[in-house]
């Protein structure tokens, strides 16, 4: 979720995590802020999905979209057989892959782990593996489900170093619509949030 650059020290410390990944064929899958603000250079992008996962605003953000005592809510993926999560995969330039990965490790440090998962498109015959940042239910910032009105309210009220939490949700919903992708959970939250924001405006 950041949106800021990283330091040399952070880049160095993430070198270990580059092991086992080929910079020649490195694709990063975005399903949250990486869709609407990748903030890194890439050679190409493809719209597609990963199977067996569903996108939910169940991850707390104590840094980018909230503060530790009042975290925001951002997207993560939960395992869900028979479901698919649509998003955008970005292919990194080999000579930049290490730096981009270091930047993303820093950006996604609030509870996210990396997974390599098969990515499918309607166009391509065979899936290929993409790197995905996922915050599991066991991470310390995980918030889990809540009534949709409560989640929308939390998003309306939260603000972090990267800006208002509402921006995160609204821009994600707009990006999905622009790509002609549907996500009932995101759009329901968005509708609640827009209603709350319109009340704030007239109040
Ligand atoms: C992603 O966008 O793919 C990861 C979650 C986030 O940073 O919003």
PDB file of C-alpha atoms and ligand atoms in Angstrom:
ATOM      1  CA  UNK A   1       0.000   0.000   0.000  1.00  0.00           C
ATOM      2  CA  UNK A   2       2.666   2.500  -0.059  1.00  0.00           C
ATOM      3  CA  UNK A   3       2.982   4.549  -2.380  1.00  0.00           C
ATOM      4  CA  UNK A   4       6.527   5.821  -1.176  1.00  0.00           C
ATOM      5  CA  UNK A   5      10.008   4.863  -2.122  1.00  0.00           C
ATOM      6  CA  UNK A   6      12.283   2.664  -0.053  1.00  0.00           C
ATOM      7  CA  UNK A   7      15.715   3.070   1.491  1.00  0.00           C
ATOM      8  CA  UNK A   8      18.990   1.410   0.578  1.00  0.00           C
ATOM      9  CA  UNK A   9      18.961  -0.546   3.839  1.00  0.00           C
ATOM     10  CA  UNK A  10      15.515  -1.924   3.140  1.00  0.00           C
ATOM     11  CA  UNK A  11      16.555  -2.897  -0.367  1.00  0.00           C
ATOM     12  CA  UNK A  12      19.558  -4.744   0.978  1.00  0.00           C
ATOM     13  CA  UNK A  13      17.539  -6.589   3.601  1.00  0.00           C
ATOM     14  CA  UNK A  14      15.074  -7.814   1.010  1.00  0.00           C
ATOM     15  CA  UNK A  15      17.805  -9.332  -1.143  1.00  0.00           C
ATOM     16  CA  UNK A  16      17.458 -12.617   0.744  1.00  0.00           C
ATOM     17  CA  UNK A  17      13.831 -12.789  -0.270  1.00  0.00           C
ATOM     18  CA  UNK A  18      14.746 -12.618  -3.962  1.00  0.00           C
ATOM     19  CA  UNK A  19      16.141 -16.156  -3.751  1.00  0.00           C
ATOM     20  CA  UNK A  20      14.282 -18.636  -5.857  1.00  0.00           C
ATOM     21  CA  UNK A  21      12.648 -16.023  -8.068  1.00  0.00           C
ATOM     22  CA  UNK A  22      13.761 -15.485 -11.612  1.00  0.00           C
ATOM     23  CA  UNK A  23      14.172 -11.817 -12.470  1.00  0.00           C
ATOM     24  CA  UNK A  24      13.770 -12.824 -16.124  1.00  0.00           C
ATOM     25  CA  UNK A  25      10.144 -13.840 -15.727  1.00  0.00           C
ATOM     26  CA  UNK A  26       8.851 -11.925 -12.776  1.00  0.00           C
ATOM     27  CA  UNK A  27       5.193 -10.964 -12.807  1.00  0.00           C
ATOM     28  CA  UNK A  28       3.499  -9.216  -9.870  1.00  0.00           C
ATOM     29  CA  UNK A  29      -0.239  -9.618  -9.424  1.00  0.00           C
ATOM     30  CA  UNK A  30      -2.196  -6.649  -8.084  1.00  0.00           C
ATOM     31  CA  UNK A  31      -5.676  -6.975  -6.605  1.00  0.00           C
ATOM     32  CA  UNK A  32      -5.681  -3.871  -4.353  1.00  0.00           C
ATOM     33  CA  UNK A  33      -3.655  -0.691  -4.505  1.00  0.00           C
ATOM     34  CA  UNK A  34      -1.204  -2.313  -6.911  1.00  0.00           C
ATOM     35  CA  UNK A  35      -3.981  -2.198  -9.526  1.00  0.00           C
ATOM     36  CA  UNK A  36      -4.564   1.525  -9.326  1.00  0.00           C
ATOM     37  CA  UNK A  37      -1.165   2.722  -8.192  1.00  0.00           C
ATOM     38  CA  UNK A  38       1.547   0.236  -9.084  1.00  0.00           C
ATOM     39  CA  UNK A  39       4.168   2.919  -8.599  1.00  0.00           C
ATOM     40  CA  UNK A  40       6.800   0.899 -10.445  1.00  0.00           C
ATOM     41  CA  UNK A  41       7.823   0.536 -14.054  1.00  0.00           C
ATOM     42  CA  UNK A  42       6.712  -2.564 -15.928  1.00  0.00           C
ATOM     43  CA  UNK A  43       7.060  -3.978 -19.425  1.00  0.00           C
ATOM     44  CA  UNK A  44       3.476  -5.133 -19.889  1.00  0.00           C
ATOM     45  CA  UNK A  45       0.325  -5.804 -17.952  1.00  0.00           C
ATOM     46  CA  UNK A  46      -2.450  -8.353 -18.288  1.00  0.00           C
ATOM     47  CA  UNK A  47      -5.896  -8.616 -16.786  1.00  0.00           C
ATOM     48  CA  UNK A  48      -6.620 -12.049 -15.360  1.00  0.00           C
ATOM     49  CA  UNK A  49      -7.363 -14.021 -12.245  1.00  0.00           C
ATOM     50  CA  UNK A  50      -6.064 -16.397  -9.632  1.00  0.00           C
ATOM     51  CA  UNK A  51      -8.251 -19.321  -8.641  1.00  0.00           C
ATOM     52  CA  UNK A  52      -9.269 -20.313  -5.140  1.00  0.00           C
ATOM     53  CA  UNK A  53      -8.991 -16.833  -3.594  1.00  0.00           C
ATOM     54  CA  UNK A  54     -11.408 -14.038  -2.803  1.00  0.00           C
ATOM     55  CA  UNK A  55     -10.676 -10.336  -2.205  1.00  0.00           C
ATOM     56  CA  UNK A  56     -11.842  -8.917   1.142  1.00  0.00           C
ATOM     57  CA  UNK A  57     -11.322  -5.674   3.045  1.00  0.00           C
ATOM     58  CA  UNK A  58     -10.306  -7.623   6.124  1.00  0.00           C
ATOM     59  CA  UNK A  59      -6.735  -6.388   6.586  1.00  0.00           C
ATOM     60  CA  UNK A  60      -6.009  -3.583   9.017  1.00  0.00           C
ATOM     61  CA  UNK A  61      -3.741  -0.774   7.865  1.00  0.00           C
ATOM     62  CA  UNK A  62      -1.875   0.787  10.776  1.00  0.00           C
ATOM     63  CA  UNK A  63       0.387   2.779   8.486  1.00  0.00           C
ATOM     64  CA  UNK A  64      -0.662   3.701   4.965  1.00  0.00           C
ATOM     65  CA  UNK A  65      -4.422   4.100   5.415  1.00  0.00           C
ATOM     66  CA  UNK A  66      -4.728   4.377   9.169  1.00  0.00           C
ATOM     67  CA  UNK A  67      -2.704   4.653  12.343  1.00  0.00           C
ATOM     68  CA  UNK A  68      -1.933   1.966  14.940  1.00  0.00           C
ATOM     69  CA  UNK A  69      -4.658   3.132  17.319  1.00  0.00           C
ATOM     70  CA  UNK A  70      -7.193   3.563  14.511  1.00  0.00           C
ATOM     71  CA  UNK A  71      -6.247   1.285  11.604  1.00  0.00           C
ATOM     72  CA  UNK A  72      -7.885   1.567   8.230  1.00  0.00           C
ATOM     73  CA  UNK A  73      -9.175  -1.362   6.209  1.00  0.00           C
ATOM     74  CA  UNK A  74      -7.488  -2.556   3.032  1.00  0.00           C
ATOM     75  CA  UNK A  75      -7.711  -5.553   0.748  1.00  0.00           C
ATOM     76  CA  UNK A  76      -6.274  -8.981   1.265  1.00  0.00           C
ATOM     77  CA  UNK A  77      -7.070 -12.378  -0.228  1.00  0.00           C
ATOM     78  CA  UNK A  78      -8.665 -15.283   1.610  1.00  0.00           C
ATOM     79  CA  UNK A  79      -8.571 -18.850   0.375  1.00  0.00           C
ATOM     80  CA  UNK A  80     -11.960 -19.711  -1.081  1.00  0.00           C
ATOM     81  CA  UNK A  81     -12.355 -22.815  -3.227  1.00  0.00           C
ATOM     82  CA  UNK A  82     -14.417 -22.307  -6.387  1.00  0.00           C
ATOM     83  CA  UNK A  83     -13.857 -18.536  -6.321  1.00  0.00           C
ATOM     84  CA  UNK A  84     -11.499 -16.459  -8.406  1.00  0.00           C
ATOM     85  CA  UNK A  85      -9.985 -13.059  -7.813  1.00  0.00           C
ATOM     86  CA  UNK A  86      -9.553 -10.847 -10.853  1.00  0.00           C
ATOM     87  CA  UNK A  87      -6.839  -8.245 -11.036  1.00  0.00           C
ATOM     88  CA  UNK A  88      -3.852  -7.117 -13.062  1.00  0.00           C
ATOM     89  CA  UNK A  89      -0.467  -8.814 -13.488  1.00  0.00           C
ATOM     90  CA  UNK A  90       2.556  -6.644 -14.287  1.00  0.00           C
ATOM     91  CA  UNK A  91       5.726  -7.998 -15.902  1.00  0.00           C
ATOM     92  CA  UNK A  92       8.854  -6.416 -14.450  1.00  0.00           C
ATOM     93  CA  UNK A  93      11.919  -5.501 -16.460  1.00  0.00           C
ATOM     94  CA  UNK A  94      14.641  -8.038 -15.484  1.00  0.00           C
ATOM     95  CA  UNK A  95      17.176  -5.353 -14.631  1.00  0.00           C
ATOM     96  CA  UNK A  96      14.687  -3.585 -12.352  1.00  0.00           C
ATOM     97  CA  UNK A  97      13.059  -6.632 -10.745  1.00  0.00           C
ATOM     98  CA  UNK A  98      15.248  -6.669  -7.652  1.00  0.00           C
ATOM     99  CA  UNK A  99      14.631  -2.997  -6.865  1.00  0.00           C
ATOM    100  CA  UNK A 100      10.915  -3.248  -7.529  1.00  0.00           C
ATOM    101  CA  UNK A 101      10.651  -6.264  -5.277  1.00  0.00           C
ATOM    102  CA  UNK A 102      12.497  -4.449  -2.498  1.00  0.00           C
ATOM    103  CA  UNK A 103      10.157  -1.508  -2.876  1.00  0.00           C
ATOM    104  CA  UNK A 104       7.101  -3.770  -2.785  1.00  0.00           C
ATOM    105  CA  UNK A 105       8.389  -5.696   0.245  1.00  0.00           C
ATOM    106  CA  UNK A 106       8.642  -2.385   2.049  1.00  0.00           C
ATOM    107  CA  UNK A 107       5.267  -1.180   0.810  1.00  0.00           C
ATOM    108  CA  UNK A 108       3.494  -4.390   1.812  1.00  0.00           C
ATOM    109  CA  UNK A 109       5.297  -4.832   5.132  1.00  0.00           C
ATOM    110  CA  UNK A 110       2.158  -4.415   7.258  1.00  0.00           C
ATOM    111  CA  UNK A 111       1.351  -8.135   7.484  1.00  0.00           C
ATOM    112  CA  UNK A 112       1.659  -9.247   3.864  1.00  0.00           C
ATOM    113  CA  UNK A 113       3.595 -12.334   2.754  1.00  0.00           C
ATOM    114  CA  UNK A 114       4.572 -13.301  -0.763  1.00  0.00           C
ATOM    115  CA  UNK A 115       3.072 -16.257  -2.565  1.00  0.00           C
ATOM    116  CA  UNK A 116       3.673 -17.555  -6.068  1.00  0.00           C
ATOM    117  CA  UNK A 117       0.355 -18.561  -7.606  1.00  0.00           C
ATOM    118  CA  UNK A 118      -0.878 -19.568 -11.061  1.00  0.00           C
ATOM    119  CA  UNK A 119      -2.390 -16.678 -13.009  1.00  0.00           C
ATOM    120  CA  UNK A 120      -4.981 -17.249 -15.713  1.00  0.00           C
ATOM    121  CA  UNK A 121      -6.208 -15.064 -18.533  1.00  0.00           C
ATOM    122  CA  UNK A 122      -8.996 -15.724 -20.957  1.00  0.00           C
ATOM    123  CA  UNK A 123      -6.541 -15.207 -23.809  1.00  0.00           C
ATOM    124  CA  UNK A 124      -3.630 -17.374 -22.724  1.00  0.00           C
ATOM    125  CA  UNK A 125      -3.851 -21.163 -22.956  1.00  0.00           C
ATOM    126  CA  UNK A 126      -1.632 -21.936 -19.970  1.00  0.00           C
ATOM    127  CA  UNK A 127      -1.370 -20.240 -16.595  1.00  0.00           C
ATOM    128  CA  UNK A 128       1.925 -18.767 -15.473  1.00  0.00           C
ATOM    129  CA  UNK A 129       3.068 -17.980 -11.957  1.00  0.00           C
ATOM    130  CA  UNK A 130       2.751 -14.514 -10.449  1.00  0.00           C
ATOM    131  CA  UNK A 131       4.005 -13.056  -7.206  1.00  0.00           C
ATOM    132  CA  UNK A 132       1.130 -12.034  -4.912  1.00  0.00           C
ATOM    133  CA  UNK A 133       1.237 -10.181  -1.595  1.00  0.00           C
ATOM    134  CA  UNK A 134      -1.315 -11.711   0.762  1.00  0.00           C
ATOM    135  CA  UNK A 135      -2.033 -10.854   4.400  1.00  0.00           C
ATOM    136  CA  UNK A 136      -3.129 -14.068   6.098  1.00  0.00           C
ATOM    137  CA  UNK A 137      -5.556 -14.347   8.981  1.00  0.00           C
ATOM    138  CA  UNK A 138      -2.649 -14.969  11.359  1.00  0.00           C
ATOM    139  CA  UNK A 139      -0.894 -11.640  10.812  1.00  0.00           C
ATOM    140  CA  UNK A 140      -1.093  -9.161  13.704  1.00  0.00           C
ATOM    141  CA  UNK A 141      -2.975  -6.498  11.722  1.00  0.00           C
ATOM    142  CA  UNK A 142      -5.695  -8.798  10.418  1.00  0.00           C
ATOM    143  CA  UNK A 143      -9.166  -7.503  11.349  1.00  0.00           C
ATOM    144  CA  UNK A 144     -11.450 -10.019   9.685  1.00  0.00           C
ATOM    145  CA  UNK A 145     -15.097  -9.571   8.769  1.00  0.00           C
ATOM    146  CA  UNK A 146     -17.523  -7.040  10.237  1.00  0.00           C
ATOM    147  CA  UNK A 147     -20.948  -5.750   9.171  1.00  0.00           C
ATOM    148  CA  UNK A 148     -20.602  -3.895   5.880  1.00  0.00           C
ATOM    149  CA  UNK A 149     -21.847  -0.632   7.415  1.00  0.00           C
ATOM    150  CA  UNK A 150     -19.190  -0.871  10.153  1.00  0.00           C
ATOM    151  CA  UNK A 151     -16.436  -1.564   7.623  1.00  0.00           C
ATOM    152  CA  UNK A 152     -17.569   1.371   5.439  1.00  0.00           C
ATOM    153  CA  UNK A 153     -17.683   3.614   8.487  1.00  0.00           C
ATOM    154  CA  UNK A 154     -14.160   2.616   9.491  1.00  0.00           C
ATOM    155  CA  UNK A 155     -12.956   3.318   5.958  1.00  0.00           C
ATOM    156  CA  UNK A 156     -14.710   6.697   5.915  1.00  0.00           C
ATOM    157  CA  UNK A 157     -13.032   7.743   9.173  1.00  0.00           C
ATOM    158  CA  UNK A 158      -9.498   6.400   8.644  1.00  0.00           C
ATOM    159  CA  UNK A 159      -6.479   8.251   7.349  1.00  0.00           C
ATOM    160  CA  UNK A 160      -2.829   7.235   7.165  1.00  0.00           C
ATOM    161  CA  UNK A 161       0.527   8.265   5.765  1.00  0.00           C
ATOM    162  CA  UNK A 162      -0.567   7.487   2.203  1.00  0.00           C
ATOM    163  CA  UNK A 163      -3.850   9.367   2.488  1.00  0.00           C
ATOM    164  CA  UNK A 164      -7.492   8.724   3.279  1.00  0.00           C
ATOM    165  CA  UNK A 165      -8.700   5.145   3.466  1.00  0.00           C
ATOM    166  CA  UNK A 166     -11.701   6.169   1.346  1.00  0.00           C
ATOM    167  CA  UNK A 167      -9.359   6.936  -1.561  1.00  0.00           C
ATOM    168  CA  UNK A 168      -8.072   3.344  -1.477  1.00  0.00           C
ATOM    169  CA  UNK A 169     -11.558   1.841  -1.755  1.00  0.00           C
ATOM    170  CA  UNK A 170     -12.960   4.351  -4.244  1.00  0.00           C
ATOM    171  CA  UNK A 171     -10.003   4.096  -6.582  1.00  0.00           C
ATOM    172  CA  UNK A 172     -10.017   0.319  -6.442  1.00  0.00           C
ATOM    173  CA  UNK A 173     -13.747   0.194  -7.240  1.00  0.00           C
ATOM    174  CA  UNK A 174     -13.308   2.668 -10.096  1.00  0.00           C
ATOM    175  CA  UNK A 175     -10.388   0.686 -11.512  1.00  0.00           C
ATOM    176  CA  UNK A 176     -12.333  -2.572 -11.394  1.00  0.00           C
ATOM    177  CA  UNK A 177     -15.259  -0.949 -13.181  1.00  0.00           C
ATOM    178  CA  UNK A 178     -12.930   0.538 -15.773  1.00  0.00           C
ATOM    179  CA  UNK A 179     -11.525  -2.948 -16.415  1.00  0.00           C
ATOM    180  CA  UNK A 180     -15.094  -4.338 -16.541  1.00  0.00           C
ATOM    181  CA  UNK A 181     -14.408  -6.544 -13.542  1.00  0.00           C
ATOM    182  CA  UNK A 182     -17.067  -7.258 -10.954  1.00  0.00           C
ATOM    183  CA  UNK A 183     -16.526  -7.734  -7.226  1.00  0.00           C
ATOM    184  CA  UNK A 184     -19.712  -7.757  -5.162  1.00  0.00           C
ATOM    185  CA  UNK A 185     -17.865  -7.201  -1.856  1.00  0.00           C
ATOM    186  CA  UNK A 186     -15.923  -4.178  -3.137  1.00  0.00           C
ATOM    187  CA  UNK A 187     -18.940  -2.612  -4.824  1.00  0.00           C
ATOM    188  CA  UNK A 188     -21.181  -3.103  -1.796  1.00  0.00           C
ATOM    189  CA  UNK A 189     -18.612  -1.456   0.452  1.00  0.00           C
ATOM    190  CA  UNK A 190     -18.169   1.337  -2.066  1.00  0.00           C
ATOM    191  CA  UNK A 191     -21.931   2.023  -2.148  1.00  0.00           C
ATOM    192  CA  UNK A 192     -22.031   2.278   1.658  1.00  0.00           C
ATOM    193  CA  UNK A 193     -18.985   4.502   1.692  1.00  0.00           C
ATOM    194  CA  UNK A 194     -20.378   6.850  -0.978  1.00  0.00           C
ATOM    195  CA  UNK A 195     -23.590   7.159   0.994  1.00  0.00           C
ATOM    196  CA  UNK A 196     -21.680   8.006   4.175  1.00  0.00           C
ATOM    197  CA  UNK A 197     -19.499  10.536   2.375  1.00  0.00           C
ATOM    198  CA  UNK A 198     -22.518  12.260   0.870  1.00  0.00           C
ATOM    199  CA  UNK A 199     -24.005  12.620   4.363  1.00  0.00           C
ATOM    200  CA  UNK A 200     -20.754  14.125   5.639  1.00  0.00           C
ATOM    201  CA  UNK A 201     -20.860  16.620   2.771  1.00  0.00           C
ATOM    202  CA  UNK A 202     -24.342  17.919   3.542  1.00  0.00           C
ATOM    203  CA  UNK A 203     -23.814  17.905   7.324  1.00  0.00           C
TER     204      UNK A 203
HETATM  205  C1  LIG B   1      -2.186  -5.652  -3.961  1.00  0.00           C
HETATM  206  O1  LIG B   1      -2.578  -4.579  -4.327  1.00  0.00           O
HETATM  207  O2  LIG B   1      -2.081  -6.587  -4.765  1.00  0.00           O
HETATM  208  C2  LIG B   1      -1.761  -5.938  -2.549  1.00  0.00           C
HETATM  209  C3  LIG B   1      -2.599  -5.290  -1.516  1.00  0.00           C
HETATM  210  C4  LIG B   1      -2.475  -3.790  -1.514  1.00  0.00           C
HETATM  211  O3  LIG B   1      -1.371  -3.268  -1.426  1.00  0.00           O
HETATM  212  O4  LIG B   1      -3.489  -3.116  -1.613  1.00  0.00           O
END
